[in-house]
Amino acid sequence: MSANRRDFIKFVVAGAVTAGCPVDIGLVAQQGSEAHPGGAAVDSENNQICHQVRDGKVFSRPPASEKRDVVIVGGGVSGLAAAYQLQHRDILLLEKEPHWGGNAYLMEYEGAAYATGSAFLEGDSEAVHLAKEIGIDPLPVNDGSDGAIINGVFVPDVWGTGLNKLPYPPITRESFKKFKKEMMGIDIEKRATELFNVPFSSFMKLYAGEVKQYWDTFGPSNWGAASDDTAAAIGIYTVQEMEAMSAADHRATWPGGIGALTKKLAEVLQPKLGDRMQLGATTVAVVPGKEDVQVTYMAGGDLKTVSAKAAIMATPKFITRRIVEGIPDKQSKAMQQIRYAPYCVVNLIFDKPVFNRGYDTWCPGNTFTDFIVADWVVRKKSGYKQKYNILSCYTPMKEDDRGYLLADVSTRKIAANVLRDFQKLMPETNVDPVEVHIYRRGHPMYMSTPGLYTNVQPLTRQPMDRVFFANTDSEGPVSGTPEGIVAARRAVRQAEAKLAGTAAKEKSVAG
Ligand SMILES: Cc1cc2nc3c(=O)[nH]c(=O)nc-3n(C[C@H](O)[C@H](O)[C@H](O)COP(=O)(O)OP(=O)(O)OC[C@H]3O[C@@H](n4cnc5c(N)ncnc54)[C@H](O)[C@@H]3O)c2cc1C
């Protein structure tokens, strides 16, 4: 693509990198502090709050002005699922962004939905159950074990029938087949402790470099990490799943991905909770006490404190550990050990059909790892006409490159590189989009590193007396919407038990 042509394509940057910027509990002034009697003036914009904290500004904690049973912090799928389960209670749900959904959030281009994060569900998961309960059945993907574009050739069902068609020399193709056979023979359950604690790459030493290249493409997109940083159990399980998927694809989704689920959850909850669901509300401190837990948040430029019987933290742990006071040292250190990959999703919007040959197509050796056809699951519905062919290019990044996302100009450059690589894939993809949309996130996907699932995550989710930990990063073994829902369910059970205990105590005091 010439510089001229690129100049005419509109690159739209969205998403907040700094929005993930943690607030440090140490910087929250205690109520009535002499040093900071009134607290510092703070702006209402989410990123600015984080910047101010980073720059050492001090927030005051006003006295509690409202009381709730439970405050839920974070309106991603985990926080929304917790709110859904607790809707019979007097709850408050706080989300710092101007929209619900967190990493499962969809956007639209002239009515056509596309994903900015989470793409599909697998099998009969908690997320599928919840979706059905709220009246939106996901639609089947039905595309085998995914295709790949390798050396300019599209190969469908790579890990099934495609293994015989890989456009590599015969020796490399044989290496792929041997790798699959060896992985299929491993009993993960029997060797779980070992396999969750060694890197996936330690199983790749005897194979062609292209095998590692494939998994170094697949891993970062799916669980945030290349094979050197991936727990072997996860990689081996995935190879085994590919075999099953090649026979029967159990994935399901909606146009625009799992954002459809969070959108619907918010729609279902809104009439019931009304202004007890707050967007643009950044929690800056969660301070547990003997009688209550006090949650201070900033909304519309004002700081407010709410007193609750319990709090559920559905925020990622790199934020949680900074805003919750009194987390035991060992637990806080475990939270700090979780690594998060930066991640862009670049949506290429075409006003004509460009690529509809596979749902999720892998592209080893490019700026992006894979791309998804946004409306794949409805494209064959009778009466449906694809107005825009939107291709969501997944672009996970190395931790060291997070800084590139801080400026619009370098983010746009990443998107331009994605477009350049996409157009070089095959002659049929050498087409100019009408627009390119980039959604960037600084820390959206935790990395499924060796030891994380077995040693770290169990420590991070230990309940405190009044504070309980949801979010997908409590759960594992990979970052996923079902895992976020499972984590929410556990936190809700713990909060309900606390509330039941509190109610029993109040009754016995009164009686
Ligand atoms: C690019 C990408 C692709 C993915 N693909 C899939 C997929 O295909 N299938 C799948 O199952 N999973 C996928 N995932 C993972 C999935 O999206 C996540 O596991 C899931 O969305 C996490 O939900 P959560 O609610 O636990 O956390 P989050 O989505 O991180 O939600 C946390 C929320 O808390 C808010 N918050 C943070 N700090 C504060 C604060 N101080 N005050 C108030 N609010 C705050 C955040 O803004 C956010 O909305 C993907 C993830 C990414 C990034």
Short mmCIF file of C-alpha atoms in Angstrom, two decimals, residues 108-494:
data_model
loop_
_atom_site.label_atom_id
_atom_site.label_comp_id
_atom_site.label_asym_id
_atom_site.label_seq_id
_atom_site.Cartn_x
_atom_site.Cartn_y
_atom_site.Cartn_z
CA GLU A 108 -20.80 -1.22 15.65
CA TYR A 109 -20.07 0.29 12.27
CA GLU A 110 -23.27 1.54 10.65
CA GLY A 111 -25.24 -1.15 12.48
CA ALA A 112 -22.74 -3.96 11.82
CA ALA A 113 -21.38 -5.43 15.08
CA TYR A 114 -17.72 -6.27 15.56
CA ALA A 115 -15.67 -7.45 18.53
CA THR A 116 -13.07 -5.37 20.30
CA GLY A 117 -12.09 -8.34 22.50
CA SER A 118 -13.65 -11.66 23.48
CA ALA A 119 -14.74 -13.63 20.41
CA PHE A 120 -16.39 -17.00 21.07
CA LEU A 121 -17.46 -19.55 23.68
CA GLU A 122 -16.41 -23.15 23.75
CA GLY A 123 -18.61 -26.11 24.61
CA ASP A 124 -21.29 -26.20 27.22
CA SER A 125 -19.85 -23.56 29.55
CA GLU A 126 -21.21 -21.34 32.34
CA ALA A 127 -21.30 -18.51 29.83
CA VAL A 128 -23.54 -20.49 27.46
CA HIS A 129 -25.88 -21.34 30.36
CA LEU A 130 -26.07 -17.71 31.43
CA ALA A 131 -26.69 -16.56 27.85
CA LYS A 132 -29.57 -19.02 27.47
CA GLU A 133 -31.01 -17.93 30.82
CA ILE A 134 -31.20 -14.32 29.66
CA GLY A 135 -32.69 -15.32 26.32
CA ILE A 136 -29.82 -15.17 23.85
CA ASP A 137 -28.69 -18.51 22.50
CA PRO A 138 -25.27 -18.31 20.87
CA LEU A 139 -25.05 -19.54 17.27
CA PRO A 140 -22.75 -22.38 16.18
CA VAL A 141 -19.43 -21.57 14.50
CA ASN A 142 -19.18 -24.92 12.76
CA ASP A 143 -15.80 -24.49 11.06
CA GLY A 144 -13.59 -27.43 12.10
CA SER A 145 -10.23 -26.76 13.74
CA ASP A 146 -9.62 -23.33 12.07
CA GLY A 147 -7.75 -22.57 8.92
CA ALA A 148 -4.45 -20.79 8.40
CA ILE A 149 -2.84 -18.71 5.69
CA ILE A 150 0.71 -19.97 5.28
CA ASN A 151 3.04 -18.90 2.47
CA GLY A 152 0.13 -17.31 0.62
CA VAL A 153 -2.07 -20.42 0.75
CA PHE A 154 -5.28 -20.82 2.74
CA VAL A 155 -5.39 -24.20 4.47
CA PRO A 156 -8.71 -25.09 6.13
CA ASP A 157 -8.91 -27.28 9.25
CA VAL A 158 -5.16 -27.10 9.92
CA TRP A 159 -5.00 -29.66 12.75
CA GLY A 160 -7.41 -32.06 11.03
CA THR A 161 -7.44 -32.70 7.30
CA GLY A 162 -5.21 -29.67 6.75
CA LEU A 163 -2.10 -31.37 8.15
CA ASN A 164 -1.57 -33.12 4.83
CA LYS A 165 -1.90 -29.86 2.91
CA LEU A 166 0.42 -27.53 4.79
CA PRO A 167 2.45 -25.60 2.18
CA TYR A 168 5.76 -26.60 3.77
CA PRO A 169 8.41 -29.09 2.62
CA PRO A 170 7.38 -32.73 3.35
CA ILE A 171 9.83 -32.97 6.27
CA THR A 172 8.13 -30.02 8.00
CA ARG A 173 4.65 -31.44 7.38
CA GLU A 174 5.78 -34.72 8.92
CA SER A 175 7.08 -32.81 11.92
CA PHE A 176 3.63 -31.23 12.45
CA LYS A 177 2.01 -34.66 12.28
CA LYS A 178 4.52 -36.21 14.68
CA PHE A 179 4.03 -33.33 17.11
CA LYS A 180 0.28 -33.82 17.09
CA LYS A 181 0.62 -37.59 17.60
CA GLU A 182 2.98 -37.13 20.56
CA MET A 183 0.73 -34.51 22.19
CA MET A 184 -2.34 -36.71 21.71
CA GLY A 185 -0.58 -39.47 23.64
CA ILE A 186 0.02 -37.40 26.79
CA ASP A 187 -2.25 -38.05 29.78
CA ILE A 188 -2.69 -34.51 31.08
CA GLU A 189 -4.74 -35.50 34.10
CA LYS A 190 -2.13 -37.96 35.33
CA ARG A 191 0.74 -35.53 34.83
CA ALA A 192 -1.17 -32.35 35.74
CA THR A 193 1.16 -31.09 38.50
CA GLU A 194 4.22 -31.45 36.28
CA LEU A 195 2.54 -30.10 33.12
CA PHE A 196 1.10 -26.98 34.76
CA ASN A 197 4.57 -26.05 35.96
CA VAL A 198 6.80 -26.47 32.90
CA PRO A 199 6.79 -24.39 29.69
CA PHE A 200 5.00 -25.68 26.59
CA SER A 201 8.15 -24.97 24.56
CA SER A 202 9.97 -27.75 26.43
CA PHE A 203 7.82 -30.15 24.37
CA MET A 204 8.83 -28.59 21.06
CA LYS A 205 12.56 -29.08 20.97
CA LEU A 206 12.46 -32.08 18.63
CA TYR A 207 10.24 -30.54 15.96
CA ALA A 208 10.54 -28.16 13.02
CA GLY A 209 10.78 -24.46 13.92
CA GLU A 210 7.46 -23.89 12.13
CA VAL A 211 5.66 -25.93 14.81
CA LYS A 212 6.88 -23.55 17.50
CA GLN A 213 6.08 -20.59 15.25
CA TYR A 214 2.48 -21.82 14.95
CA TRP A 215 2.03 -22.06 18.72
CA ASP A 216 3.84 -18.77 19.28
CA THR A 217 1.08 -17.33 17.11
CA PHE A 218 -1.78 -19.25 18.67
CA GLY A 219 -0.83 -18.87 22.36
CA PRO A 220 -0.52 -15.07 22.61
CA SER A 221 -3.93 -14.66 20.96
CA ASN A 222 -5.68 -17.20 23.19
CA TRP A 223 -3.91 -17.05 26.55
CA GLY A 224 -1.56 -14.10 26.30
CA ALA A 225 1.71 -16.03 26.11
CA ALA A 226 4.09 -17.57 23.59
CA SER A 227 5.21 -21.16 24.19
CA ASP A 228 8.18 -20.25 26.42
CA ASP A 229 5.78 -18.56 28.85
CA THR A 230 2.86 -20.99 28.57
CA ALA A 231 2.14 -23.79 31.03
CA ALA A 232 2.54 -27.00 28.99
CA ALA A 233 -0.79 -28.45 30.17
CA ILE A 234 -2.65 -25.65 28.40
CA GLY A 235 -0.87 -26.06 25.08
CA ILE A 236 -1.12 -29.86 25.08
CA TYR A 237 -4.81 -29.72 26.05
CA THR A 238 -5.40 -27.35 23.14
CA VAL A 239 -3.75 -29.72 20.64
CA GLN A 240 -6.00 -32.49 21.93
CA GLU A 241 -9.03 -30.20 21.66
CA MET A 242 -8.11 -29.38 18.04
CA GLU A 243 -8.54 -33.05 17.20
CA ALA A 244 -12.01 -33.01 18.74
CA MET A 245 -12.86 -29.68 17.10
CA SER A 246 -11.86 -30.99 13.70
CA ALA A 247 -14.51 -33.72 14.11
CA ALA A 248 -17.17 -31.46 15.69
CA ASP A 249 -16.73 -27.74 16.29
CA HIS A 250 -18.43 -26.87 19.60
CA ARG A 251 -17.75 -23.14 19.48
CA ALA A 252 -20.57 -20.64 19.43
CA THR A 253 -20.92 -16.87 19.33
CA TRP A 254 -22.90 -13.87 18.09
CA PRO A 255 -22.04 -11.22 15.48
CA GLY A 256 -19.49 -9.06 17.27
CA GLY A 257 -18.48 -11.82 19.70
CA ILE A 258 -19.11 -12.14 23.43
CA GLY A 259 -19.78 -8.43 23.76
CA ALA A 260 -23.33 -9.46 22.82
CA LEU A 261 -23.58 -11.28 26.15
CA THR A 262 -22.40 -8.36 28.30
CA LYS A 263 -24.61 -5.97 26.32
CA LYS A 264 -27.66 -8.14 26.99
CA LEU A 265 -26.72 -8.63 30.66
CA ALA A 266 -26.54 -4.86 31.13
CA GLU A 267 -29.90 -4.44 29.33
CA VAL A 268 -31.53 -7.04 31.59
CA LEU A 269 -30.13 -5.48 34.76
CA GLN A 270 -30.65 -1.81 33.93
CA PRO A 271 -34.44 -1.60 34.55
CA LYS A 272 -34.05 -3.42 37.88
CA LEU A 273 -30.99 -1.64 39.22
CA GLY A 274 -31.44 1.81 37.63
CA ASP A 275 -28.92 4.25 39.09
CA ARG A 276 -27.40 1.50 41.20
CA MET A 277 -25.50 0.62 38.02
CA GLN A 278 -22.99 3.39 37.50
CA LEU A 279 -20.75 3.95 34.51
CA GLY A 280 -17.86 6.39 34.64
CA ALA A 281 -17.39 5.54 38.33
CA THR A 282 -13.78 4.77 39.22
CA THR A 283 -13.25 3.10 42.57
CA VAL A 284 -10.24 4.56 44.33
CA ALA A 285 -10.37 2.82 47.72
CA VAL A 286 -11.92 -0.23 49.33
CA VAL A 287 -11.39 -0.14 53.08
CA PRO A 288 -12.70 -3.04 55.12
CA GLY A 289 -13.65 -2.41 58.76
CA LYS A 290 -15.24 -4.40 61.55
CA GLU A 291 -18.82 -3.31 60.85
CA ASP A 292 -18.71 -2.59 57.12
CA VAL A 293 -16.50 -2.13 54.08
CA GLN A 294 -16.22 1.41 52.76
CA VAL A 295 -15.88 1.88 49.03
CA THR A 296 -14.84 5.30 47.75
CA TYR A 297 -15.36 6.10 44.08
CA MET A 298 -15.20 9.07 41.80
CA ALA A 299 -18.04 9.86 39.43
CA GLY A 300 -18.68 13.09 37.58
CA GLY A 301 -15.83 14.79 39.39
CA ASP A 302 -17.14 13.98 42.88
CA LEU A 303 -15.77 11.55 45.38
CA LYS A 304 -18.37 9.48 47.19
CA THR A 305 -18.15 6.79 49.84
CA VAL A 306 -20.61 3.96 50.21
CA SER A 307 -20.81 1.70 53.23
CA ALA A 308 -21.54 -1.95 52.38
CA LYS A 309 -21.76 -5.24 54.19
CA ALA A 310 -19.57 -6.83 51.52
CA ALA A 311 -17.62 -5.89 48.40
CA ILE A 312 -16.92 -8.02 45.33
CA MET A 313 -13.83 -7.04 43.39
CA ALA A 314 -14.42 -7.95 39.73
CA THR A 315 -11.41 -5.87 38.68
CA PRO A 316 -8.13 -7.41 37.50
CA LYS A 317 -5.68 -8.08 40.31
CA PHE A 318 -3.07 -5.53 39.23
CA ILE A 319 -5.69 -2.90 40.07
CA THR A 320 -7.40 -4.75 42.93
CA ARG A 321 -4.21 -5.07 44.98
CA ARG A 322 -3.71 -1.32 44.82
CA ILE A 323 -7.16 -0.23 45.91
CA VAL A 324 -8.12 -2.78 48.56
CA GLU A 325 -6.64 -2.02 51.95
CA GLY A 326 -5.32 -4.79 54.17
CA ILE A 327 -4.80 -7.60 51.67
CA PRO A 328 -2.42 -10.05 53.40
CA ASP A 329 1.12 -9.67 52.14
CA LYS A 330 1.38 -13.15 50.65
CA GLN A 331 -1.89 -12.70 48.76
CA SER A 332 -0.91 -9.27 47.47
CA LYS A 333 2.44 -10.66 46.28
CA ALA A 334 0.62 -13.49 44.49
CA MET A 335 -1.61 -10.91 42.76
CA GLN A 336 1.52 -9.04 41.72
CA GLN A 337 2.95 -12.17 40.12
CA ILE A 338 0.21 -12.33 37.48
CA ARG A 339 1.52 -11.04 34.17
CA TYR A 340 -0.76 -9.33 31.66
CA ALA A 341 -0.26 -9.00 27.90
CA PRO A 342 -1.05 -5.75 26.08
CA TYR A 343 -3.45 -6.34 23.24
CA CYS A 344 -4.93 -4.49 20.25
CA VAL A 345 -7.87 -5.60 18.16
CA VAL A 346 -7.75 -4.01 14.73
CA ASN A 347 -11.01 -4.13 12.80
CA LEU A 348 -10.66 -3.81 9.04
CA ILE A 349 -13.98 -2.65 7.61
CA PHE A 350 -14.56 -3.48 3.94
CA ASP A 351 -17.62 -2.45 1.95
CA LYS A 352 -17.33 -5.54 -0.23
CA PRO A 353 -16.68 -9.23 0.46
CA VAL A 354 -12.93 -9.76 0.92
CA PHE A 355 -12.58 -12.87 3.06
CA ASN A 356 -15.35 -15.24 4.20
CA ARG A 357 -13.55 -18.58 3.88
CA GLY A 358 -13.06 -19.38 7.55
CA TYR A 359 -14.28 -18.10 10.94
CA ASP A 360 -10.90 -17.71 12.65
CA THR A 361 -7.89 -17.79 10.35
CA TRP A 362 -4.33 -18.06 11.68
CA CYS A 363 -1.51 -16.12 10.07
CA PRO A 364 1.89 -17.12 11.50
CA GLY A 365 4.69 -14.59 10.99
CA ASN A 366 2.60 -11.39 10.81
CA THR A 367 1.93 -8.38 13.04
CA PHE A 368 -1.40 -9.94 13.97
CA THR A 369 -1.95 -13.58 14.91
CA ASP A 370 -5.38 -14.35 13.47
CA PHE A 371 -8.50 -12.69 12.16
CA ILE A 372 -12.17 -13.39 12.64
CA VAL A 373 -15.12 -12.74 10.32
CA ALA A 374 -17.39 -10.57 12.49
CA ASP A 375 -20.74 -11.81 11.16
CA TRP A 376 -19.67 -15.41 10.45
CA VAL A 377 -22.49 -17.06 12.44
CA VAL A 378 -25.27 -15.19 10.63
CA ARG A 379 -23.80 -14.97 7.15
CA LYS A 380 -25.84 -17.90 5.85
CA LYS A 381 -29.12 -16.96 7.54
CA SER A 382 -31.91 -16.56 5.02
CA GLY A 383 -32.53 -12.92 4.21
CA TYR A 384 -29.15 -11.80 5.62
CA LYS A 385 -26.99 -9.69 3.37
CA GLN A 386 -23.43 -8.87 4.38
CA LYS A 387 -23.21 -5.12 3.97
CA TYR A 388 -19.76 -4.81 5.47
CA ASN A 389 -17.16 -7.54 5.62
CA ILE A 390 -15.55 -6.70 8.98
CA LEU A 391 -12.41 -8.64 9.85
CA SER A 392 -11.22 -8.46 13.47
CA CYS A 393 -7.44 -8.84 13.49
CA TYR A 394 -6.16 -10.03 16.88
CA THR A 395 -2.90 -8.34 17.73
CA PRO A 396 -1.48 -9.44 21.08
CA MET A 397 1.78 -7.73 21.98
CA LYS A 398 4.88 -8.38 24.05
CA GLU A 399 4.84 -6.92 27.57
CA ASP A 400 7.85 -4.74 26.70
CA ASP A 401 5.91 -3.12 23.84
CA ARG A 402 3.02 -1.89 26.01
CA GLY A 403 4.35 1.65 25.74
CA TYR A 404 3.48 1.79 22.04
CA LEU A 405 -0.19 1.87 23.00
CA LEU A 406 0.16 5.02 25.07
CA ALA A 407 0.21 7.36 22.10
CA ASP A 408 -2.37 7.52 19.33
CA VAL A 409 0.32 7.91 16.71
CA SER A 410 2.19 4.69 17.59
CA THR A 411 -1.13 2.83 17.99
CA ARG A 412 -2.12 3.97 14.49
CA LYS A 413 1.22 2.69 13.24
CA ILE A 414 0.46 -0.76 14.69
CA ALA A 415 -2.88 -0.69 12.85
CA ALA A 416 -1.16 0.36 9.62
CA ASN A 417 1.26 -2.57 10.00
CA VAL A 418 -1.68 -4.92 10.52
CA LEU A 419 -3.29 -3.63 7.35
CA ARG A 420 -0.01 -3.91 5.42
CA ASP A 421 0.47 -7.54 6.53
CA PHE A 422 -3.16 -8.39 5.84
CA GLN A 423 -2.96 -7.05 2.30
CA LYS A 424 0.15 -9.13 1.65
CA LEU A 425 -1.42 -12.41 2.81
CA MET A 426 -2.97 -13.42 -0.52
CA PRO A 427 -3.97 -11.64 -3.72
CA GLU A 428 -7.63 -11.69 -2.61
CA THR A 429 -6.84 -9.76 0.59
CA ASN A 430 -5.07 -6.93 -1.21
CA VAL A 431 -8.02 -4.59 -0.89
CA ASP A 432 -8.38 -1.22 0.85
CA PRO A 433 -10.83 -1.04 3.75
CA VAL A 434 -13.22 1.88 4.12
CA GLU A 435 -12.09 2.32 7.71
CA VAL A 436 -9.72 0.78 10.22
CA HIS A 437 -10.76 0.72 13.87
CA ILE A 438 -8.22 0.01 16.58
CA TYR A 439 -9.19 -0.91 20.13
CA ARG A 440 -6.21 -1.00 22.46
CA ARG A 441 -5.96 -2.35 25.95
CA GLY A 442 -2.90 -2.14 28.19
CA HIS A 443 -3.39 -5.20 30.43
CA PRO A 444 -6.44 -7.14 29.24
CA MET A 445 -5.27 -10.74 29.16
CA TYR A 446 -3.42 -12.49 31.92
CA MET A 447 -0.70 -14.82 30.73
CA SER A 448 -1.15 -18.52 31.49
CA THR A 449 2.41 -18.94 32.71
CA PRO A 450 3.85 -22.07 34.33
CA GLY A 451 2.80 -22.26 37.98
CA LEU A 452 0.05 -19.66 37.71
CA TYR A 453 -2.93 -21.99 37.86
CA THR A 454 -1.60 -24.36 40.50
CA ASN A 455 0.33 -22.01 42.81
CA VAL A 456 -0.64 -18.39 42.23
CA GLN A 457 -4.36 -18.14 41.42
CA PRO A 458 -5.57 -20.15 44.46
CA LEU A 459 -3.75 -17.64 46.70
CA THR A 460 -5.08 -14.56 44.92
CA ARG A 461 -8.73 -15.52 45.42
CA GLN A 462 -8.62 -16.12 49.18
CA PRO A 463 -11.65 -14.31 50.61
CA MET A 464 -11.17 -11.56 53.14
CA ASP A 465 -13.76 -10.99 55.88
CA ARG A 466 -15.89 -8.62 53.80
CA VAL A 467 -14.06 -8.48 50.46
CA PHE A 468 -14.38 -11.24 47.86
CA PHE A 469 -12.48 -11.71 44.63
CA ALA A 470 -14.09 -12.31 41.24
CA ASN A 471 -12.65 -11.58 37.73
CA THR A 472 -11.35 -14.20 35.33
CA ASP A 473 -7.84 -13.81 36.74
CA SER A 474 -9.02 -15.49 39.98
CA GLU A 475 -9.91 -18.61 38.14
CA GLY A 476 -7.81 -19.96 35.26
CA PRO A 477 -6.30 -21.79 33.67
CA VAL A 478 -6.83 -19.27 30.84
CA SER A 479 -8.47 -15.86 30.64
CA GLY A 480 -12.03 -16.49 29.51
CA THR A 481 -15.60 -15.30 29.92
CA PRO A 482 -16.78 -18.61 31.46
CA GLU A 483 -13.95 -18.35 33.99
CA GLY A 484 -15.04 -14.78 34.86
CA ILE A 485 -18.56 -16.09 35.51
CA VAL A 486 -17.31 -19.01 37.63
CA ALA A 487 -15.22 -16.57 39.67
CA ALA A 488 -18.29 -14.33 40.11
CA ARG A 489 -20.40 -17.24 41.33
CA ARG A 490 -17.82 -18.13 43.97
CA ALA A 491 -17.53 -14.54 45.16
CA VAL A 492 -21.33 -14.24 45.30
CA ARG A 493 -21.59 -17.42 47.41
CA GLN A 494 -19.00 -16.02 49.80
#
